[in-house]
Coordinates of C-alpha atoms in Angstrom, one line a residue:
Chain A
M7 CA 87.7 124.7 34.6
S8 CA 84.4 122.6 34.2
I9 CA 84.5 119.0 32.5
T10 CA 81.1 119.6 30.8
H11 CA 79.6 122.8 30.7
R12 CA 76.7 122.2 27.9
V13 CA 74.9 125.5 27.6
S14 CA 71.3 124.2 26.6
P15 CA 69.5 126.0 23.8
F16 CA 66.3 125.2 25.9
V17 CA 67.1 126.7 29.4
G18 CA 63.9 126.9 31.0
V19 CA 62.6 123.8 29.4
L20 CA 65.3 121.6 30.1
E21 CA 66.6 121.3 33.6
K22 CA 70.4 122.5 34.0
D23 CA 72.9 120.0 34.5
P24 CA 75.4 120.0 37.6
K25 CA 78.9 121.5 37.2
I26 CA 81.3 118.9 37.1
S27 CA 85.1 119.7 37.9
L28 CA 88.2 118.2 38.7
I29 CA 90.3 118.5 41.9
G30 CA 93.2 116.7 40.5
T31 CA 93.3 113.7 39.3
L32 CA 92.0 111.7 42.3
A33 CA 88.9 114.0 43.4
M34 CA 85.9 115.2 41.2
L35 CA 83.6 118.0 42.4
V36 CA 79.8 117.8 41.4
E37 CA 77.7 120.9 42.0
A38 CA 74.0 121.0 41.9
P39 CA 72.7 123.6 39.7
G40 CA 70.4 126.5 40.8
E41 CA 70.1 128.0 44.5
F42 CA 70.1 126.3 47.5
D43 CA 66.9 124.3 48.8
L44 CA 66.3 121.1 50.6
V45 CA 64.9 119.6 47.6
Q46 CA 68.1 120.3 45.7
Q47 CA 70.2 119.1 48.7
G48 CA 68.2 116.1 48.9
R49 CA 69.1 115.0 45.3
V50 CA 72.6 115.7 46.3
W51 CA 72.3 113.0 49.3
S52 CA 70.9 110.6 46.7
L53 CA 73.6 111.1 44.4
A54 CA 76.3 110.4 47.1
D55 CA 74.3 107.3 48.2
V56 CA 74.5 106.0 44.5
L57 CA 78.0 107.2 43.7
S58 CA 79.6 105.7 46.8
S59 CA 78.6 102.2 45.4
W60 CA 80.4 103.0 42.0
P61 CA 83.7 101.2 41.3
N62 CA 86.8 103.0 41.7
V63 CA 85.0 105.6 44.1
E64 CA 86.8 105.8 47.3
E65 CA 84.2 108.0 49.0
A66 CA 81.3 110.5 48.2
V67 CA 81.7 113.4 50.3
V68 CA 78.5 115.4 50.8
G69 CA 78.7 119.3 50.8
V70 CA 76.4 122.1 50.7
T71 CA 74.6 121.4 47.5
N72 CA 77.4 119.5 46.1
V73 CA 79.1 116.1 46.3
M74 CA 83.2 115.5 46.0
L75 CA 84.1 112.0 44.6
T76 CA 87.5 110.7 45.8
F77 CA 88.9 108.0 43.7
V78 CA 91.1 105.0 44.2
Q79 CA 92.9 105.4 40.8
P80 CA 92.7 108.5 38.6
P81 CA 89.6 107.4 36.3
D82 CA 90.5 106.4 32.6
D83 CA 87.7 108.6 31.2
I84 CA 86.9 111.8 33.1
G85 CA 84.4 112.7 30.2
A86 CA 82.4 109.8 29.9
L87 CA 82.1 109.7 33.8
A88 CA 81.0 113.2 34.0
V89 CA 78.1 112.1 31.4
D90 CA 77.1 109.1 33.4
I91 CA 77.0 111.3 36.7
I92 CA 74.9 114.0 34.7
E93 CA 72.4 111.2 33.5
L94 CA 72.2 109.8 36.9
W95 CA 71.4 113.0 38.4
H96 CA 68.5 113.8 36.3
R97 CA 66.9 110.4 37.1
L98 CA 67.2 110.6 40.8
S99 CA 64.7 111.3 43.2
P100 CA 65.5 113.4 46.4
R101 CA 65.7 111.5 49.4
S102 CA 63.7 113.6 51.9
P103 CA 65.3 114.5 55.5
N104 CA 63.8 111.9 57.3
G105 CA 67.0 110.5 59.4
K106 CA 66.9 110.3 63.2
L107 CA 65.7 113.2 65.6
I108 CA 68.6 114.6 67.7
E109 CA 67.8 116.5 70.6
I110 CA 70.6 118.8 72.1
P111 CA 70.2 120.8 75.4
V112 CA 71.8 124.1 75.4
V113 CA 72.7 126.6 78.0
Y114 CA 72.0 129.6 76.1
G115 CA 74.1 133.0 76.9
G116 CA 76.7 132.8 79.9
E117 CA 80.4 132.8 79.2
L118 CA 80.4 130.6 76.0
G119 CA 77.5 132.4 74.5
F120 CA 79.5 135.6 74.3
D121 CA 78.2 136.7 70.9
L122 CA 74.4 136.7 71.8
P123 CA 74.7 140.5 72.6
A124 CA 75.7 140.9 68.7
V125 CA 72.9 138.8 67.5
V126 CA 70.5 140.8 69.9
A127 CA 72.1 144.0 68.6
R128 CA 71.5 143.1 65.0
S129 CA 68.3 141.4 65.1
G130 CA 66.7 144.1 67.4
L131 CA 65.0 141.5 69.3
S132 CA 65.6 140.8 73.2
A133 CA 68.0 137.9 74.1
R134 CA 65.0 135.8 75.3
E135 CA 63.4 136.4 71.7
V136 CA 66.7 135.0 70.1
I137 CA 66.8 131.9 72.2
R138 CA 63.1 131.2 72.1
I139 CA 63.3 131.5 68.2
H140 CA 66.8 129.5 67.8
S141 CA 65.1 126.6 70.4
E142 CA 61.8 126.3 68.6
G143 CA 63.2 125.7 65.3
E144 CA 63.7 122.6 63.5
Y145 CA 67.2 121.9 61.9
T146 CA 68.0 119.6 59.0
V147 CA 71.7 118.1 58.7
C148 CA 73.0 119.2 55.2
A149 CA 76.4 117.9 55.4
I150 CA 79.4 116.9 57.8
A151 CA 82.3 118.8 57.0
S152 CA 85.0 121.2 58.0
S153 CA 85.8 119.4 61.4
P154 CA 85.1 115.9 62.8
G155 CA 81.3 115.6 63.1
F156 CA 80.6 119.2 62.6
G157 CA 77.1 119.4 60.9
Y158 CA 76.1 122.2 58.7
L159 CA 72.4 122.7 60.0
H160 CA 69.8 124.5 57.6
G161 CA 66.6 126.1 58.9
L162 CA 67.7 128.9 60.9
D163 CA 65.0 131.7 61.1
P164 CA 65.9 134.5 58.9
R165 CA 65.2 137.1 61.8
I166 CA 68.4 135.8 63.6
F167 CA 70.7 135.4 60.6
M168 CA 73.9 136.8 61.8
P169 CA 77.2 137.0 59.2
R170 CA 80.5 135.1 59.9
K171 CA 83.0 137.5 61.6
S172 CA 85.7 138.7 59.4
V173 CA 88.1 138.2 62.2
P174 CA 87.6 134.8 63.8
S175 CA 87.3 134.2 67.7
L176 CA 90.4 132.3 68.8
N177 CA 89.1 131.0 72.1
M178 CA 85.9 129.4 70.6
R179 CA 85.4 126.2 72.8
A180 CA 84.2 122.8 71.5
G181 CA 80.5 122.3 72.3
S182 CA 79.4 126.4 71.6
V183 CA 76.4 126.6 69.9
T184 CA 76.9 128.8 67.0
I185 CA 75.2 131.0 64.1
G186 CA 77.2 131.4 60.7
G187 CA 75.2 133.3 57.9
M188 CA 71.9 131.5 57.6
Q189 CA 73.2 128.1 59.3
T190 CA 74.0 127.2 63.0
G191 CA 75.6 124.2 64.3
V192 CA 77.8 122.9 67.5
A193 CA 81.5 123.6 67.4
V194 CA 83.3 120.3 67.8
L195 CA 86.8 121.1 68.3
T196 CA 88.4 123.9 70.2
S197 CA 89.8 126.2 67.6
P198 CA 89.5 129.5 66.0
N199 CA 86.2 130.0 64.6
G200 CA 84.4 132.6 62.5
W201 CA 80.7 131.7 63.7
N202 CA 78.8 133.6 66.6
A203 CA 78.6 131.7 69.8
I204 CA 75.3 131.9 71.3
G205 CA 75.4 129.2 74.0
R206 CA 76.9 125.7 74.8
A207 CA 75.9 122.3 74.6
E208 CA 77.5 119.2 76.3
M209 CA 76.6 116.6 73.9
T210 CA 79.4 114.2 72.4
M211 CA 79.0 114.9 68.6
F212 CA 81.9 112.7 67.8
D213 CA 83.7 109.7 68.9
P214 CA 86.5 108.5 66.7
R215 CA 86.1 104.8 68.4
K216 CA 82.6 104.3 66.9
T217 CA 82.1 102.7 63.5
Q218 CA 79.6 105.6 63.2
P219 CA 81.8 108.3 64.6
S220 CA 79.8 111.3 63.9
L221 CA 76.4 111.7 65.8
M222 CA 75.1 113.7 63.2
A223 CA 74.5 112.4 59.8
P224 CA 73.0 114.2 56.4
G225 CA 69.4 114.0 56.6
D226 CA 69.0 114.0 60.3
R227 CA 66.6 116.6 62.0
V228 CA 68.3 118.3 65.1
K229 CA 66.2 120.1 67.8
F230 CA 67.6 122.5 70.4
R231 CA 66.2 122.3 74.1
I232 CA 66.5 125.3 76.5
D233 CA 68.7 123.6 79.5
R234 CA 69.1 126.7 81.0
I235 CA 69.5 130.4 80.1
E236 CA 72.3 132.5 81.7
L237 CA 71.7 136.2 80.9
Chain B
M10 CA 109.9 99.5 71.8
I11 CA 111.7 102.9 71.4
E12 CA 111.9 105.9 74.1
I13 CA 112.1 109.2 72.7
L14 CA 114.7 111.6 74.2
T15 CA 114.4 114.9 72.6
S16 CA 111.6 116.2 70.5
H17 CA 110.3 119.6 69.8
A18 CA 106.8 120.3 68.6
F19 CA 104.9 118.7 65.7
N20 CA 106.9 115.5 65.1
T21 CA 104.2 113.0 64.6
I22 CA 103.2 109.4 64.1
Q23 CA 102.1 109.1 60.2
D24 CA 101.4 106.4 57.6
R25 CA 99.5 106.8 54.3
G26 CA 96.7 108.6 55.9
R27 CA 92.8 108.2 56.9
R28 CA 90.8 107.2 53.9
G29 CA 87.3 106.9 53.7
A30 CA 86.4 109.1 56.6
R31 CA 85.9 112.5 55.1
R32 CA 82.3 112.3 55.2
F33 CA 82.5 112.3 59.2
G34 CA 84.2 115.4 58.6
V35 CA 87.8 113.9 59.4
S36 CA 90.8 115.0 57.3
T37 CA 93.2 112.2 55.7
S38 CA 96.2 113.3 57.8
G39 CA 99.1 111.0 56.6
A40 CA 102.7 111.6 55.7
M41 CA 103.6 115.1 53.8
D42 CA 106.2 112.9 51.8
P43 CA 104.6 109.7 50.9
V44 CA 107.1 108.6 48.7
A45 CA 109.9 108.7 51.6
L46 CA 107.2 107.0 53.8
E47 CA 106.9 104.0 51.1
A48 CA 110.4 103.8 50.4
G49 CA 111.5 103.8 54.2
N50 CA 109.1 100.8 54.7
A51 CA 110.0 99.1 51.4
L52 CA 113.9 99.2 52.6
L53 CA 112.6 97.3 55.9
G54 CA 110.3 94.7 54.3
N55 CA 107.4 96.6 55.9
D56 CA 103.7 97.0 54.6
G57 CA 103.9 100.2 52.4
D58 CA 101.2 101.5 55.0
A59 CA 103.1 101.0 58.2
A60 CA 103.3 104.0 60.5
S61 CA 106.7 105.9 60.7
I62 CA 107.7 108.9 62.7
E63 CA 107.6 112.2 60.6
V64 CA 110.3 114.5 62.3
Q65 CA 110.0 118.1 61.2
T66 CA 111.6 120.0 64.0
F67 CA 115.2 119.1 65.1
P68 CA 117.3 118.0 66.7
F69 CA 115.5 114.6 67.2
R70 CA 116.8 111.9 69.5
L71 CA 115.6 108.4 70.7
R72 CA 117.1 105.5 72.2
F73 CA 116.2 101.8 70.8
K74 CA 115.2 99.6 73.8
A75 CA 115.6 96.4 71.8
D76 CA 117.5 95.2 68.6
I77 CA 115.5 96.8 66.0
S78 CA 116.3 97.6 62.2
F79 CA 115.5 101.2 61.1
A80 CA 115.5 103.3 58.1
L81 CA 115.9 107.1 57.3
T82 CA 114.3 108.4 54.3
G83 CA 113.0 111.9 53.1
A84 CA 114.8 115.2 53.8
D85 CA 118.9 115.0 53.8
C86 CA 120.3 115.2 57.1
D87 CA 123.2 114.6 59.5
A88 CA 122.4 111.5 61.6
R89 CA 124.4 109.5 63.9
L90 CA 123.5 106.1 65.6
G91 CA 125.8 106.3 68.5
Q92 CA 128.9 107.4 67.2
R93 CA 128.5 106.4 63.4
A94 CA 127.1 108.3 60.7
V95 CA 123.7 107.2 59.1
P96 CA 123.7 108.0 55.6
P97 CA 120.4 109.6 53.9
W98 CA 118.3 107.0 52.5
W99 CA 119.6 104.1 54.7
C100 CA 118.7 101.4 56.9
M101 CA 120.5 99.9 59.6
R102 CA 120.3 97.4 62.5
A103 CA 120.1 99.2 66.0
R104 CA 121.2 97.6 69.1
A105 CA 119.1 97.8 72.4
G106 CA 120.4 100.9 74.2
D107 CA 121.6 102.8 70.8
I108 CA 120.7 106.3 70.5
L109 CA 119.7 107.7 67.0
T110 CA 120.5 111.5 66.8
I111 CA 119.1 113.5 63.9
G112 CA 120.2 117.0 63.0
S113 CA 118.5 119.8 61.1
P114 CA 118.2 118.9 57.3
K115 CA 120.6 120.0 55.0
R116 CA 117.9 120.1 52.4
G117 CA 114.2 119.1 52.6
A118 CA 111.9 119.7 55.5
R119 CA 111.0 116.5 56.7
V120 CA 112.5 113.1 57.7
Y121 CA 111.1 109.9 58.3
V122 CA 112.2 107.2 60.8
S123 CA 110.8 103.8 59.9
L124 CA 111.2 100.9 62.2
A125 CA 110.9 96.9 61.1
G126 CA 107.5 96.0 62.0
G127 CA 106.3 99.7 62.0
I128 CA 105.0 101.8 64.8
D129 CA 102.5 99.8 66.5
V130 CA 100.0 102.4 68.1
P131 CA 96.2 101.2 67.5
P132 CA 94.5 102.5 64.2
V133 CA 91.6 104.8 64.4
L134 CA 89.3 104.8 61.8
G135 CA 91.4 102.8 59.7
S136 CA 94.5 104.8 60.4
R137 CA 97.7 105.3 62.6
S138 CA 98.4 108.6 61.5
T139 CA 98.1 111.7 64.0
H140 CA 95.1 113.8 63.7
L141 CA 96.5 116.8 65.9
R142 CA 93.7 119.0 65.9
A143 CA 91.0 116.4 66.8
G144 CA 93.2 115.0 69.4
F145 CA 93.3 111.2 67.9
G146 CA 95.5 108.7 66.2
G147 CA 99.1 108.3 66.8
L148 CA 100.4 108.6 70.2
D149 CA 97.2 109.7 72.1
G150 CA 96.6 112.1 69.1
R151 CA 99.4 114.3 69.9
A152 CA 103.0 115.2 69.1
L153 CA 105.9 113.2 70.5
Q154 CA 107.7 114.5 73.4
S155 CA 110.7 113.3 75.3
G156 CA 110.0 110.3 77.6
D157 CA 107.3 108.9 75.4
V158 CA 107.9 105.1 74.8
V159 CA 106.5 104.1 71.5
P160 CA 105.6 100.6 70.7
V161 CA 107.1 98.8 67.7
G162 CA 105.3 95.8 65.9
N163 CA 106.9 92.7 64.9
P164 CA 108.8 92.4 61.6
Q165 CA 107.0 90.8 59.1
R166 CA 110.4 89.5 57.3
E167 CA 112.9 89.2 59.7
S168 CA 116.2 89.5 57.9
P169 CA 119.1 87.0 58.4
G170 CA 120.7 88.8 55.6
R171 CA 122.1 91.9 55.0
I172 CA 120.6 95.0 56.7
E173 CA 122.9 97.8 55.8
F174 CA 122.2 99.4 52.5
G175 CA 120.4 102.3 50.7
A176 CA 118.2 103.4 48.1
E177 CA 118.9 106.2 45.5
P178 CA 116.9 109.3 46.8
P179 CA 114.0 110.0 44.7
E180 CA 115.1 113.7 44.0
I181 CA 117.6 112.0 42.0
A182 CA 115.8 108.9 40.6
I183 CA 113.0 110.8 39.5
A184 CA 114.3 113.8 37.3
E185 CA 112.1 117.1 37.3
S186 CA 110.8 117.0 33.6
D187 CA 111.4 120.6 33.2
P188 CA 113.4 122.0 36.2
A189 CA 112.8 125.5 37.0
E190 CA 115.7 127.9 37.9
E191 CA 118.1 127.0 40.7
R192 CA 116.3 126.7 44.4
V193 CA 112.8 127.3 42.9
L194 CA 110.7 124.1 42.9
R195 CA 108.3 123.7 39.6
V196 CA 105.3 122.2 40.7
R197 CA 102.8 120.8 38.2
V198 CA 99.2 121.6 38.5
I199 CA 95.9 121.0 36.7
R200 CA 93.4 123.7 36.6
A201 CA 90.4 123.6 39.0
G202 CA 86.6 124.7 39.5
E203 CA 87.1 128.3 39.4
Y204 CA 90.2 128.9 37.2
D205 CA 87.9 130.8 34.4
L206 CA 86.5 133.1 37.0
F207 CA 89.7 135.0 37.0
S208 CA 90.6 137.5 34.4
E209 CA 93.2 136.5 31.8
E210 CA 95.6 138.8 33.5
M211 CA 95.3 136.9 36.8
Q212 CA 95.6 133.9 35.3
G213 CA 98.8 135.1 33.7
T214 CA 100.0 136.5 37.3
F215 CA 99.4 132.8 38.6
W216 CA 101.4 131.3 36.4
S217 CA 104.3 133.7 36.1
T218 CA 104.8 134.5 39.7
R219 CA 107.7 133.2 41.6
W220 CA 105.8 132.0 44.8
K221 CA 107.3 132.3 48.5
I222 CA 106.1 129.8 50.9
S223 CA 105.5 131.9 53.8
A224 CA 106.2 131.2 57.3
Q225 CA 102.7 130.5 58.4
S226 CA 102.9 127.3 56.7
D227 CA 102.5 123.8 58.2
R228 CA 100.8 120.4 57.4
G229 CA 97.7 122.1 57.1
G230 CA 98.6 124.2 54.3
Y231 CA 101.1 126.4 52.7
R232 CA 100.4 130.0 52.5
L233 CA 102.0 131.8 49.3
G234 CA 103.0 135.1 49.0
G235 CA 104.5 137.1 46.0
A236 CA 101.2 138.5 44.2
N237 CA 97.5 138.9 44.9
L238 CA 94.9 137.2 42.6
T239 CA 91.6 139.0 42.7
L240 CA 88.4 138.3 41.2
A241 CA 86.4 141.2 39.2
A242 CA 83.5 140.2 41.7
P243 CA 83.7 138.1 44.6
V244 CA 82.1 134.7 44.6
E245 CA 80.5 133.0 47.4
M246 CA 81.4 129.4 47.2
R247 CA 79.0 126.8 48.9
S248 CA 81.2 124.6 51.5
H249 CA 82.5 121.9 49.4
G250 CA 84.7 118.9 49.9
V251 CA 88.7 119.6 49.3
V252 CA 91.8 117.3 48.8
A253 CA 95.4 117.9 49.5
G254 CA 97.3 119.7 46.9
V255 CA 94.1 122.2 46.1
V256 CA 95.0 125.8 45.3
Q257 CA 92.5 127.9 46.8
V258 CA 92.4 131.7 46.5
P259 CA 90.9 133.6 49.9
P260 CA 89.7 137.0 49.6
S261 CA 93.2 138.3 50.6
G262 CA 94.4 137.1 47.1
E263 CA 97.3 135.1 48.4
P264 CA 96.9 131.4 47.5
I265 CA 96.9 128.7 50.0
I266 CA 97.9 125.1 49.0
Q267 CA 96.0 122.5 51.2
M268 CA 98.0 120.0 52.6
S269 CA 97.6 116.7 54.6
D270 CA 96.1 118.3 57.7
A271 CA 93.6 120.5 55.6
N272 CA 90.0 120.8 56.4
T273 CA 87.8 118.4 54.8
A274 CA 85.9 121.4 53.7
G275 CA 86.4 124.7 51.8
G276 CA 84.7 127.7 50.5
Y277 CA 87.3 129.5 48.7
P278 CA 87.4 129.7 44.7
K279 CA 90.0 127.0 43.6
M280 CA 92.5 128.0 41.1
A281 CA 94.4 124.6 40.5
A282 CA 95.5 121.5 42.2
V283 CA 98.9 120.2 42.5
I284 CA 99.3 116.9 40.6
Q285 CA 99.6 113.5 43.0
A286 CA 103.3 112.9 41.3
D287 CA 104.4 116.3 42.8
L288 CA 102.8 116.2 46.2
W289 CA 106.0 114.4 47.9
R290 CA 108.4 117.2 46.5
L291 CA 106.1 119.9 47.9
G292 CA 106.0 118.1 51.2
Q293 CA 109.8 118.8 51.3
A294 CA 109.6 122.3 50.5
R295 CA 110.6 124.8 53.4
P296 CA 109.1 127.9 54.7
G297 CA 110.5 130.8 52.8
S298 CA 111.6 128.6 49.7
F299 CA 110.1 129.5 46.4
I300 CA 107.9 127.7 43.9
T301 CA 106.4 128.1 40.6
F302 CA 103.5 126.8 38.9
S303 CA 103.3 125.0 35.6
E304 CA 100.2 123.4 34.0
V305 CA 99.7 119.7 32.7
S306 CA 97.1 118.1 31.2
Y307 CA 94.9 115.6 33.1
R308 CA 96.5 112.8 30.9
D309 CA 99.9 114.0 31.7
A310 CA 99.1 114.2 35.3
V311 CA 98.2 110.6 35.6
A312 CA 101.1 109.8 33.5
A313 CA 103.3 111.5 35.9
M314 CA 102.6 108.9 38.5
A315 CA 104.3 106.3 36.6
P316 CA 107.9 107.1 37.4
V317 CA 106.9 107.6 41.1
S318 CA 105.3 104.2 41.4
D319 CA 108.2 102.5 39.5
Y320 CA 110.7 104.0 41.8
I321 CA 109.0 102.6 44.7
G322 CA 108.6 99.2 43.1
R323 CA 112.3 99.4 42.2
V324 CA 113.4 100.2 45.9
R325 CA 111.2 97.5 47.2
A326 CA 112.4 94.8 44.8
T327 CA 116.0 95.7 45.2
A328 CA 115.8 95.9 49.2
D329 CA 114.0 92.4 49.2
L330 CA 117.0 90.9 47.3
Y331 CA 119.6 92.7 49.3
R332 CA 118.0 91.2 52.7
T333 CA 118.2 87.4 51.5
L334 CA 121.9 87.8 50.3

């Protein structure tokens, strides 16, 4: 149930509002209107940057075209808060994906890249073509979520899109380089995982002892480099 | 220091949880029954956020290696210090060498062993809570095992006075406003983002079903059985943040309530969210038991926290007074 769901009589003239809903009394979800793109995601980053400094906001957590706020105390007036957020949304200019560039060496294929044959079969490309396309892309970190330091990377070439599995692999190892739908990423924990493993990376993606424990941050760019190919 | 003598899987060190690290993909963890954690610390004069042992598999035994005051809160269980019975919601002073034995609860699911001074493992990202999946926090990021020696901090308020007293358990002190039938826990929720996507019939099913907490339930989440909630057309949600208490509906139609160790992100439609004031009751609900949902307004959800905060405040004030007697 959303708090504010103005239906504008001028749809197409005025830009749509974000959808705002509650997850209990201590969390609020703000979802950008429209399709996913990097401009809209950039506005979500800007929104999170500003909202995280608002009073009573414990944290602004970036998702894929959305941001969740957690509160220290339940807000007194959620309606007024929602209106303020919507007003802010319309004023914001998007932050561009100009974070640091992270280069990740990958051993493609091999024991940990056990889903590479499935990607080959679905795409109709050769294994080397799939690897070339994946390693030539430049990706943007949309959000860090799901497990510590796990980045949702946008920018995958549609030729190697690969749907998530309906039955997750139980033995997906930390460091597996994966494709899930139109996104790619590096598994941070060894755990069940529905994405498709095409290789492995040795880089430490998360270190809880650091002040910035996650290697990736929203807005960073990622390139995968072929370290070795095991076919 | 204390030494763990007997511990089965999944007994961990927990405090209030890890705040402010969700943006790094780190879930909060923290005690499943925050009221029991707070009350245990209040009995001992600890900070409310001091770390305790959350015991959820039994029996559990430990040996005190020094004279230490301790408190037992949470589930109602048979506990003994040496040969002496330890009543539920009680604090006591143990002598070096004493053995504390905690048997299976008669009601409730989780017992909290709090120690004067709190458990003194190093905080990681602002909390001592064990993050089992990622393997950090608590004692080396893992569950306790026999042979572990666990460090205890120095008590802030050493008690020259009384140290044997108890608190009224919250399930008595904080009455359920509208108790459900016997053996069914009524959980208050407010609607969440995708409630309106479900048909009226499905919404009705959600409210009227007596949901059974399945055996595949743990600190990560409770899976519920009893009915299937389906959408006329499936929706693909973009990955977004979730918090403990959110009731999500995966394609199977059987709801999942996310709990302390839930992932920071989810993508399933959200039907409702359990109110903060009832999360502790849910944290004591066992697999195999039944719950029903009832709806409250945002205002009522906020107001429902007052009796909980008052209760903790009363326990702390009374305990502070007792310790000086």
